[in-house]
PDB file of C-alpha atoms in Angstrom:
ATOM      1  CA  GLU Y 889       0.001   0.199  -0.041  1.00 39.00           C
ATOM      2  CA  SER Y 890       2.924   2.289   0.510  1.00 36.00           C
ATOM      3  CA  GLU Y 891       4.410   1.810  -2.984  1.00 37.00           C
ATOM      4  CA  PHE Y 892       2.503   4.476  -4.547  1.00 36.00           C
ATOM      5  CA  LEU Y 893       3.814   7.226  -1.766  1.00 35.00           C
ATOM      6  CA  GLU Y 894       7.214   6.868  -3.289  1.00 34.00           C
ATOM      7  CA  ALA Y 895       6.190   8.082  -6.954  1.00 33.00           C
ATOM      8  CA  ASP Y 896       5.480  11.635  -7.911  1.00 35.00           C
ATOM      9  CA  PHE Y 897       2.182  12.676  -9.067  1.00 33.00           C
ATOM     10  CA  ILE Y 898       1.522  12.542 -12.698  1.00 32.00           C
ATOM     11  CA  VAL Y 899      -0.970  15.336 -14.076  1.00 32.00           C
ATOM     12  CA  ASP Y 900      -2.268  14.180 -17.442  1.00 36.00           C
ATOM     13  CA  ASP Y 901      -3.236  17.691 -18.428  1.00 36.00           C
ATOM     14  CA  LYS Y 902       0.439  18.515 -18.386  1.00 34.00           C
ATOM     15  CA  ILE Y 903       1.335  15.497 -20.575  1.00 31.00           C
ATOM     16  CA  GLU Y 904       1.982  17.048 -24.127  1.00 34.00           C
ATOM     17  CA  LYS Y 905      -0.667  15.404 -26.999  1.00 36.00           C
ATOM     18  CA  LEU Y 906       0.902  12.815 -29.369  1.00 32.00           C
ATOM     19  CA  GLU Y 907       0.313  13.418 -32.661  1.00 32.00           C
ATOM     20  CA  GLU Y 908      -1.058  10.521 -34.806  1.00 33.00           C
ATOM     21  CA  ASP Y 909       0.648  11.487 -37.874  1.00 36.00           C
ATOM     22  CA  GLU Y 910       2.669   8.349 -39.407  1.00 31.00           C
ATOM     23  CA  ASP Y 911       5.507  10.699 -40.204  1.00 33.00           C
ATOM     24  CA  ASP Y 912       6.209  11.095 -36.348  1.00 35.00           C
ATOM     25  CA  ASP Y 913       9.382   9.625 -34.994  1.00 34.00           C
ATOM     26  CA  LEU Y 914       8.340   7.952 -32.098  1.00 33.00           C
ATOM     27  CA  THR Y 915      11.034   5.418 -31.704  1.00 33.00           C
ATOM     28  CA  GLU Y 916      12.497   5.009 -28.291  1.00 31.00           C
ATOM     29  CA  ASP Y 917      16.045   4.141 -27.280  1.00 30.00           C
ATOM     30  CA  SER Y 918      16.600   0.327 -27.469  1.00 27.00           C
ATOM     31  CA  CYS Y 919      18.294   0.292 -24.180  1.00 27.00           C
ATOM     32  CA  ILE Y 920      15.164   0.910 -22.516  1.00 32.00           C
ATOM     33  CA  SER Y 921      13.007  -2.110 -21.650  1.00 34.00           C
ATOM     34  CA  GLU Y 922       9.402  -2.256 -21.838  1.00 41.00           C
ATOM     35  CA  GLU Y 923       8.792  -2.393 -18.324  1.00 42.00           C
ATOM     36  CA  ARG Y 924      10.863   0.890 -17.667  1.00 40.00           C
ATOM     37  CA  GLU Y 925       9.434   2.771 -20.446  1.00 51.00           C
ATOM     38  CA  MET Y 926       7.191   5.395 -19.390  1.00 62.00           C
ATOM     39  CA  ILE Y 927       3.915   5.186 -21.649  1.00 71.00           C
ATOM     40  CA  TYR Y 928       1.265   7.596 -20.858  1.00 72.00           C
ATOM     41  CA  ASP Y 929      -2.481   6.603 -20.556  1.00 71.00           C
ATOM     42  CA  GLY Y 930      -3.406   8.955 -23.518  1.00 78.00           C
ATOM     43  CA  TYR Y 931      -0.991   6.821 -25.906  1.00 83.00           C
ATOM     44  CA  LYS Y 932      -2.414   3.775 -24.748  1.00 80.00           C
ATOM     45  CA  ARG Y 933      -5.687   4.512 -25.171  1.00 79.00           C
ATOM     46  CA  LYS Y 934      -5.267   5.956 -28.819  1.00 83.00           C
ATOM     47  CA  THR Y 935      -3.218   2.869 -29.726  1.00 84.00           C
ATOM     48  CA  VAL Y 936      -6.051   0.515 -28.436  1.00 82.00           C
ATOM     49  CA  GLU Y 937      -8.880   2.849 -30.266  1.00 80.00           C
ATOM     50  CA  PHE Y 938      -6.715   2.820 -33.327  1.00 83.00           C
ATOM     51  CA  TRP Y 939      -6.686  -1.254 -33.253  1.00 80.00           C
ATOM     52  CA  LYS Y 940     -10.426  -1.423 -32.652  1.00 79.00           C
ATOM     53  CA  SER Y 941     -11.735   1.043 -35.318  1.00 83.00           C
ATOM     54  CA  ALA Y 942     -11.444  -1.143 -38.367  1.00 81.00           C
ATOM     55  CA  LYS Y 943     -14.265  -1.388 -40.498  1.00 78.00           C
ATOM     56  CA  LYS Y 944     -14.370  -4.987 -40.054  1.00 78.00           C
ATOM     57  CA  GLY Y 945     -13.105  -6.368 -36.952  1.00 81.00           C
ATOM     58  CA  ARG Y 946      -9.594  -4.888 -35.830  1.00 84.00           C
ATOM     59  CA  TYR Y 947      -6.544  -4.003 -37.552  1.00 83.00           C
ATOM     60  CA  SER Y 948      -3.733  -6.246 -37.644  1.00 86.00           C
ATOM     61  CA  PHE Y 949      -0.594  -6.007 -35.330  1.00 85.00           C
ATOM     62  CA  PRO Y 950       1.882  -4.649 -38.376  1.00 86.00           C
ATOM     63  CA  THR Y 951      -0.916  -2.021 -38.863  1.00 86.00           C
ATOM     64  CA  ALA Y 952      -1.184  -0.820 -35.048  1.00 84.00           C
ATOM     65  CA  LYS Y 953       2.628  -1.039 -34.870  1.00 83.00           C
ATOM     66  CA  GLN Y 954       3.369   0.907 -37.757  1.00 84.00           C
ATOM     67  CA  LYS Y 955       1.480   3.751 -36.621  1.00 83.00           C
ATOM     68  CA  PHE Y 956       2.381   3.677 -32.917  1.00 85.00           C
ATOM     69  CA  LYS Y 957       6.160   2.753 -32.528  1.00 81.00           C
ATOM     70  CA  LYS Y 958       5.975   2.240 -28.853  1.00 83.00           C
ATOM     71  CA  LEU Y 959       3.700  -0.922 -29.346  1.00 84.00           C
ATOM     72  CA  LYS Y 960       6.170  -4.098 -28.758  1.00 84.00           C
ATOM     73  CA  SER Y 961       3.918  -6.994 -28.890  1.00 86.00           C
ATOM     74  CA  MET Y 962       0.377  -8.358 -29.289  1.00 86.00           C
ATOM     75  CA  ARG Y 963       0.487  -9.231 -25.715  1.00 86.00           C
ATOM     76  CA  GLN Y 964       1.200  -5.886 -24.712  1.00 85.00           C
ATOM     77  CA  LEU Y 965      -1.421  -4.436 -27.014  1.00 83.00           C
ATOM     78  CA  TYR Y 966      -3.894  -6.835 -25.029  1.00 83.00           C
ATOM     79  CA  ARG Y 967      -2.374  -5.831 -21.650  1.00 82.00           C
ATOM     80  CA  TRP Y 968      -3.274  -2.031 -22.784  1.00 79.00           C
ATOM     81  CA  LYS Y 969      -7.122  -2.971 -23.532  1.00 80.00           C
ATOM     82  CA  HIS Y 970      -7.580  -4.638 -20.283  1.00 77.00           C
ATOM     83  CA  TYR Y 971      -5.708  -1.638 -18.748  1.00 74.00           C
ATOM     84  CA  ILE Y 972      -8.288   0.766 -20.492  1.00 73.00           C
ATOM     85  CA  GLN Y 973     -11.181  -1.467 -19.489  1.00 72.00           C
ATOM     86  CA  LYS Y 974      -9.920  -1.786 -16.102  1.00 70.00           C
ATOM     87  CA  GLY Y 975      -9.783   1.887 -15.647  1.00 68.00           C
ATOM     88  CA  GLY Y 976      -5.799   1.905 -14.855  1.00 67.00           C
ATOM     89  CA  THR Y 977      -3.395   0.189 -12.997  1.00 71.00           C
ATOM     90  CA  SER Y 978      -3.628  -0.085  -9.369  1.00 76.00           C
ATOM     91  CA  ARG Y 979      -0.432   2.069  -8.934  1.00 79.00           C
ATOM     92  CA  LYS Y 980      -2.583   4.937 -10.945  1.00 80.00           C
ATOM     93  CA  LYS Y 981      -5.563   4.387  -8.553  1.00 83.00           C
ATOM     94  CA  LYS Y 982      -3.496   4.853  -5.497  1.00 86.00           C
ATOM     95  CA  LEU Y 983      -1.943   7.733  -6.756  1.00 87.00           C
ATOM     96  CA  HIS Y 984      -5.486   9.013  -7.640  1.00 87.00           C
ATOM     97  CA  ILE Y 985      -6.253   8.220  -3.927  1.00 91.00           C
ATOM     98  CA  SER Y 986      -3.402  10.055  -2.493  1.00 91.00           C
ATOM     99  CA  GLU Y 987      -3.815  13.079  -4.612  1.00 92.00           C
ATOM    100  CA  TYR Y 988      -7.675  13.420  -3.722  1.00 93.00           C
ATOM    101  CA  VAL Y 989      -6.620  13.141   0.178  1.00 94.00           C
ATOM    102  CA  LEU Y 990      -4.054  15.742  -0.050  1.00 93.00           C
ATOM    103  CA  GLN Y 991      -6.347  18.317  -1.713  1.00 93.00           C
ATOM    104  CA  ASN Y 992      -8.717  18.002   0.865  1.00 93.00           C
ATOM    105  CA  PHE Y 993      -6.321  18.173   3.674  1.00 93.00           C
ATOM    106  CA  LYS Y 994      -4.962  21.488   2.318  1.00 93.00           C
ATOM    107  CA  GLU Y 995      -8.464  22.764   1.679  1.00 93.00           C
ATOM    108  CA  THR Y 996      -9.583  21.867   5.368  1.00 91.00           C
ATOM    109  CA  ASN Y 997      -6.391  22.994   6.603  1.00 90.00           C
ATOM    110  CA  ASP Y 998      -6.692  26.385   5.059  1.00 91.00           C
ATOM    111  CA  GLU Y 999     -10.081  26.692   6.829  1.00 90.00           C
ATOM    112  CA  LYS Y1000      -8.345  26.147  10.291  1.00 85.00           C
ATOM    113  CA  ARG Y1001     -10.225  23.413  10.969  1.00 88.00           C
ATOM    114  CA  ILE Y1002      -9.292  20.414  13.133  1.00 87.00           C
ATOM    115  CA  ILE Y1003      -7.961  17.163  11.361  1.00 90.00           C
ATOM    116  CA  HIS Y1004      -8.003  13.613  12.390  1.00 90.00           C
ATOM    117  CA  ASP Y1005      -6.956  10.398  11.142  1.00 90.00           C
ATOM    118  CA  LEU Y1006     -10.488   9.417  10.668  1.00 91.00           C
ATOM    119  CA  ASP Y1007     -10.847  12.357   8.265  1.00 93.00           C
ATOM    120  CA  LEU Y1008      -7.882  11.210   6.243  1.00 93.00           C
ATOM    121  CA  ARG Y1009      -9.309   7.647   6.217  1.00 93.00           C
ATOM    122  CA  ARG Y1010     -13.025   8.835   4.965  1.00 93.00           C
ATOM    123  CA  TRP Y1011     -11.368  11.006   2.156  1.00 94.00           C
ATOM    124  CA  ALA Y1012      -9.351   8.059   0.909  1.00 92.00           C
ATOM    125  CA  LEU Y1013     -12.789   5.787   0.926  1.00 91.00           C
ATOM    126  CA  GLU Y1014     -14.257   8.711  -0.720  1.00 91.00           C
ATOM    127  CA  ALA Y1015     -11.669   8.182  -3.424  1.00 89.00           C
ATOM    128  CA  LYS Y1016     -11.650   4.675  -3.954  1.00 87.00           C
ATOM    129  CA  ALA Y1017     -15.543   4.623  -4.448  1.00 86.00           C
ATOM    130  CA  GLN Y1018     -14.900   6.907  -7.416  1.00 84.00           C
ATOM    131  CA  ILE Y1019     -12.432   3.911  -9.083  1.00 82.00           C
ATOM    132  CA  ASP Y1020     -12.250   0.197  -9.196  1.00 76.00           C
ATOM    133  CA  LEU Y1021     -10.109  -0.778  -6.357  1.00 80.00           C
ATOM    134  CA  PRO Y1022     -11.520  -3.313  -4.063  1.00 81.00           C
ATOM    135  CA  SER Y1023      -8.194  -4.256  -2.377  1.00 83.00           C
ATOM    136  CA  PHE Y1024      -7.623  -0.686  -1.108  1.00 87.00           C
ATOM    137  CA  LYS Y1025      -8.611  -0.533   2.603  1.00 87.00           C
ATOM    138  CA  ALA Y1026      -7.166   2.929   3.671  1.00 88.00           C
ATOM    139  CA  SER Y1027      -5.425   1.166   6.811  1.00 91.00           C
ATOM    140  CA  ALA Y1028      -3.582   2.610   9.493  1.00 91.00           C
ATOM    141  CA  THR Y1029      -0.121   1.638   7.796  1.00 92.00           C
ATOM    142  CA  TRP Y1030      -1.282   3.741   4.503  1.00 92.00           C
ATOM    143  CA  ILE Y1031      -2.230   7.055   6.845  1.00 91.00           C
ATOM    144  CA  LEU Y1032       1.489   6.591   8.557  1.00 92.00           C
ATOM    145  CA  ASN Y1033       2.906   6.545   5.284  1.00 92.00           C
ATOM    146  CA  PHE Y1034       0.638   9.068   3.847  1.00 92.00           C
ATOM    147  CA  THR Y1035       1.467  11.598   6.521  1.00 92.00           C
ATOM    148  CA  ARG Y1036       5.213  10.829   6.601  1.00 92.00           C
ATOM    149  CA  LYS Y1037       5.581  11.269   2.665  1.00 91.00           C
ATOM    150  CA  HIS Y1038       3.675  14.839   2.875  1.00 90.00           C
ATOM    151  CA  ARG Y1039       5.370  15.739   5.984  1.00 90.00           C
ATOM    152  CA  ILE Y1040       2.087  16.028   8.115  1.00 89.00           C
ATOM    153  CA  MET Y1041       2.838  16.565  12.113  1.00 86.00           C
ATOM    154  CA  SER Y1042       0.208  15.459  14.746  1.00 82.00           C
ATOM    155  CA  ARG Y1043      -0.038  18.171  17.300  1.00 80.00           C
ATOM    156  CA  LYS Y1044      -1.963  17.479  20.854  1.00 77.00           C
ATOM    157  CA  ILE Y1045      -4.769  20.118  21.374  1.00 73.00           C
ATOM    158  CA  THR Y1046      -4.437  21.755  24.712  1.00 74.00           C
ATOM    159  CA  LYS Y1047      -7.152  24.115  24.493  1.00 73.00           C
ATOM    160  CA  PHE Y1048     -10.651  24.499  22.765  1.00 71.00           C
ATOM    161  CA  VAL Y1049     -11.861  27.981  22.061  1.00 69.00           C
ATOM    162  CA  ASN Y1050     -15.570  28.046  21.339  1.00 72.00           C
ATOM    163  CA  ARG Y1051     -17.155  31.060  19.075  1.00 70.00           C
ATOM    164  CA  SER Y1052     -18.298  32.539  22.678  1.00 72.00           C
ATOM    165  CA  ALA Y1053     -14.717  32.948  23.667  1.00 69.00           C
ATOM    166  CA  THR Y1054     -13.588  34.609  20.494  1.00 67.00           C
ATOM    167  CA  ARG Y1055     -16.829  36.943  20.797  1.00 69.00           C
ATOM    168  CA  ASP Y1056     -15.988  37.841  24.475  1.00 73.00           C
ATOM    169  CA  LYS Y1057     -12.352  38.540  23.064  1.00 73.00           C
ATOM    170  CA  GLU Y1058     -13.471  41.046  20.781  1.00 75.00           C
ATOM    171  CA  GLN Y1059     -15.595  42.836  23.154  1.00 78.00           C
ATOM    172  CA  LEU Y1060     -13.087  42.594  25.881  1.00 79.00           C
ATOM    173  CA  GLN Y1061     -10.265  44.383  23.816  1.00 81.00           C
ATOM    174  CA  PRO Y1062     -11.993  47.797  23.858  1.00 83.00           C
ATOM    175  CA  ALA Y1063     -12.770  47.622  27.598  1.00 80.00           C
ATOM    176  CA  CYS Y1064      -9.204  47.106  28.060  1.00 81.00           C
ATOM    177  CA  GLN Y1065      -7.851  49.920  26.329  1.00 82.00           C
ATOM    178  CA  GLU Y1066     -10.420  51.939  28.245  1.00 80.00           C
ATOM    179  CA  PHE Y1067      -9.060  51.120  31.730  1.00 79.00           C
ATOM    180  CA  ILE Y1068      -5.669  51.304  30.407  1.00 78.00           C
ATOM    181  CA  SER Y1069      -6.414  55.095  29.156  1.00 75.00           C
ATOM    182  CA  ILE Y1070      -8.364  55.634  32.559  1.00 69.00           C
ATOM    183  CA  ARG Y1071      -5.338  54.159  34.843  1.00 59.00           C
ATOM    184  CA  THR Y1072      -2.734  56.339  32.878  1.00 58.00           C
ATOM    185  CA  ILE Y1073      -1.341  59.233  35.220  1.00 58.00           C
ATOM    186  CA  GLU Y1074       0.518  61.995  33.674  1.00 57.00           C
ATOM    187  CA  ILE Y1075       3.568  63.545  34.967  1.00 53.00           C
ATOM    188  CA  ALA Y1076       2.081  66.311  36.925  1.00 53.00           C
ATOM    189  CA  SER Y1077      -0.146  63.891  38.579  1.00 54.00           C
ATOM    190  CA  LEU Y1078       2.723  61.767  39.612  1.00 52.00           C
ATOM    191  CA  ARG Y1079       4.723  64.654  40.909  1.00 50.00           C
ATOM    192  CA  GLY Y1080       1.346  65.486  43.091  1.00 50.00           C
ATOM    193  CA  ILE Y1081       1.280  62.009  44.675  1.00 51.00           C
ATOM    194  CA  GLU Y1082       5.150  62.066  45.359  1.00 49.00           C
ATOM    195  CA  ARG Y1083       4.567  65.442  47.182  1.00 50.00           C
ATOM    196  CA  SER Y1084       1.579  63.935  49.220  1.00 49.00           C
ATOM    197  CA  GLU Y1085       3.206  60.841  50.039  1.00 48.00           C
ATOM    198  CA  TRP Y1086       4.697  62.471  53.336  1.00 50.00           C
ATOM    199  CA  LYS Y1087       1.199  62.748  54.407  1.00 51.00           C
ATOM    200  CA  PHE Y1088      -0.120  59.374  53.936  1.00 48.00           C
ATOM    201  CA  ARG Y1089       3.072  58.115  55.840  1.00 54.00           C
ATOM    202  CA  THR Y1090       2.084  60.770  58.662  1.00 55.00           C
ATOM    203  CA  THR Y1091      -1.095  59.686  58.861  1.00 59.00           C
ATOM    204  CA  CYS Y1092      -0.327  56.015  59.130  1.00 58.00           C
ATOM    205  CA  ARG Y1093       2.122  56.837  62.106  1.00 61.00           C
ATOM    206  CA  ARG Y1094      -0.471  58.500  63.880  1.00 65.00           C
ATOM    207  CA  SER Y1095      -3.531  56.343  63.333  1.00 69.00           C
ATOM    208  CA  LEU Y1096      -1.899  52.781  63.305  1.00 71.00           C
ATOM    209  CA  PHE Y1097      -2.000  50.693  66.714  1.00 75.00           C
ATOM    210  CA  ARG Y1098       1.634  50.308  67.918  1.00 74.00           C
ATOM    211  CA  PRO Y1099       1.597  47.674  70.785  1.00 78.00           C
ATOM    212  CA  ALA Y1100       4.610  48.315  73.337  1.00 76.00           C
ATOM    213  CA  ASN Y1101       5.732  44.790  73.288  1.00 79.00           C
ATOM    214  CA  VAL Y1102       5.977  44.058  69.576  1.00 83.00           C
ATOM    215  CA  PHE Y1103       9.364  45.068  67.765  1.00 82.00           C
ATOM    216  CA  VAL Y1104       9.078  45.354  64.014  1.00 81.00           C
ATOM    217  CA  ALA Y1105      11.719  45.714  61.653  1.00 82.00           C
ATOM    218  CA  ALA Y1106      11.931  45.873  57.811  1.00 81.00           C
ATOM    219  CA  SER Y1107      13.608  43.166  55.530  1.00 81.00           C
ATOM    220  CA  LYS Y1108      14.456  43.213  52.035  1.00 78.00           C
ATOM    221  CA  SER Y1109      14.887  39.376  51.672  1.00 75.00           C
ATOM    222  CA  GLY Y1110      12.453  38.274  54.284  1.00 74.00           C
ATOM    223  CA  LYS Y1111      15.204  36.522  56.170  1.00 77.00           C
ATOM    224  CA  LEU Y1112      16.732  37.166  59.258  1.00 76.00           C
ATOM    225  CA  THR Y1113      20.279  38.561  59.078  1.00 80.00           C
ATOM    226  CA  THR Y1114      23.248  39.570  61.576  1.00 80.00           C
ATOM    227  CA  GLN Y1115      21.967  43.335  61.615  1.00 82.00           C
ATOM    228  CA  HIS Y1116      18.483  42.011  62.395  1.00 82.00           C
ATOM    229  CA  PHE Y1117      19.803  39.750  65.088  1.00 80.00           C
ATOM    230  CA  GLN Y1118      21.953  42.622  66.713  1.00 83.00           C
ATOM    231  CA  SER Y1119      19.094  45.062  66.490  1.00 85.00           C
ATOM    232  CA  TRP Y1120      16.971  42.545  68.438  1.00 83.00           C
ATOM    233  CA  PHE Y1121      19.618  42.109  71.109  1.00 83.00           C
ATOM    234  CA  THR Y1122      20.253  45.731  71.795  1.00 84.00           C
ATOM    235  CA  ASN Y1123      16.677  47.032  71.738  1.00 84.00           C
ATOM    236  CA  VAL Y1124      14.399  43.953  72.794  1.00 84.00           C
ATOM    237  CA  PHE Y1125      16.880  41.460  74.992  1.00 83.00           C
ATOM    238  CA  VAL Y1126      18.991  43.837  76.843  1.00 82.00           C
ATOM    239  CA  SER Y1127      16.068  46.335  77.946  1.00 80.00           C
ATOM    240  CA  ALA Y1128      13.982  43.527  78.729  1.00 81.00           C
ATOM    241  CA  THR Y1129      16.254  41.519  80.884  1.00 82.00           C
ATOM    242  CA  GLY Y1130      18.447  41.633  84.072  1.00 76.00           C
ATOM    243  CA  SER Y1131      21.830  41.148  85.091  1.00 75.00           C
ATOM    244  CA  PHE Y1132      21.353  37.567  85.685  1.00 77.00           C
ATOM    245  CA  SER Y1133      19.765  36.266  82.565  1.00 78.00           C
ATOM    246  CA  VAL Y1134      21.091  33.838  79.941  1.00 78.00           C
ATOM    247  CA  LEU Y1135      20.695  33.652  76.482  1.00 76.00           C
ATOM    248  CA  LEU Y1136      20.973  30.312  74.414  1.00 75.00           C
ATOM    249  CA  LEU Y1137      22.496  31.024  71.208  1.00 73.00           C
ATOM    250  CA  ASP Y1138      22.804  28.741  68.199  1.00 70.00           C
ATOM    251  CA  SER Y1139      25.801  27.893  66.188  1.00 65.00           C
ATOM    252  CA  TRP Y1140      25.275  30.359  63.412  1.00 69.00           C
ATOM    253  CA  SER Y1141      27.950  32.750  62.991  1.00 67.00           C
ATOM    254  CA  GLY Y1142      25.692  35.821  63.277  1.00 60.00           C
ATOM    255  CA  HIS Y1143      24.581  34.464  66.815  1.00 64.00           C
ATOM    256  CA  CYS Y1144      28.109  34.207  68.158  1.00 68.00           C
ATOM    257  CA  PRO Y1145      28.931  35.877  71.534  1.00 63.00           C
ATOM    258  CA  THR Y1146      32.022  37.732  70.069  1.00 68.00           C
ATOM    259  CA  ASN Y1147      29.617  39.345  67.607  1.00 69.00           C
ATOM    260  CA  LEU Y1148      27.389  40.569  70.478  1.00 72.00           C
ATOM    261  CA  GLN Y1149      30.106  41.350  72.899  1.00 73.00           C
ATOM    262  CA  GLU Y1150      30.303  45.137  71.648  1.00 75.00           C
ATOM    263  CA  PHE Y1151      26.676  45.915  72.152  1.00 75.00           C
ATOM    264  CA  MET Y1152      26.721  44.495  75.507  1.00 76.00           C
ATOM    265  CA  PRO Y1153      26.308  47.550  78.091  1.00 75.00           C
ATOM    266  CA  LYS Y1154      29.522  47.974  80.508  1.00 71.00           C
ATOM    267  CA  GLU Y1155      27.139  47.462  83.729  1.00 68.00           C
ATOM    268  CA  ARG Y1156      26.242  43.999  82.458  1.00 63.00           C
TER     269      ARG Y1156
END
């Protein structure tokens, strides 16, 4: 089933018409065998039609060969006749199916619609219904070879966007722009805020509840540093304890007694 994927598409309308003039030189290179020689469908059809167009029965093989130089044997002529009646070889039919599926894939992809493997199989079976190829099943192997041949990648869908979400996005965009324009502050207003900031801080200090037994200190990282510990030792521990008090310290270098010795009052 994957044999046709290795071949290039052949478009009949791009093939130059072969003239039927007896003077045409249709002789092929003798080094090219009958199996390797590329003979198009139009040439085969014209040969068979001429062979069957005699007034009484059919033309003889020498007469047909004289007009169509690519004809090699009577057996080949019967094979072409069977090919025309059958509608083409299996390889040609598989090429037609592949081209049909690829065309539908491109059209659906241009419309930004989701495409699954079942869609590829459905299109392949639709093309099969147009031709006579009972052996074609559009199996998973054929779909895999088709996607590899045309470099079609499978992508996982992580989010579905429905029509309402798209409509809400269109309505949300103007609202966002309006909100940004309202919140935008000019330089003059910014200067006014900077000047009035000290009043805000003064108001907080005047109205904020400050208990006597709570010591508050600011920190950039939110962690205890040596400076914080020294400040706590001086402002909290020394002032709240007597001469006969014991402080149990951790092994951290910031808690070493040598670092706190300079902050110890002389009377202690």
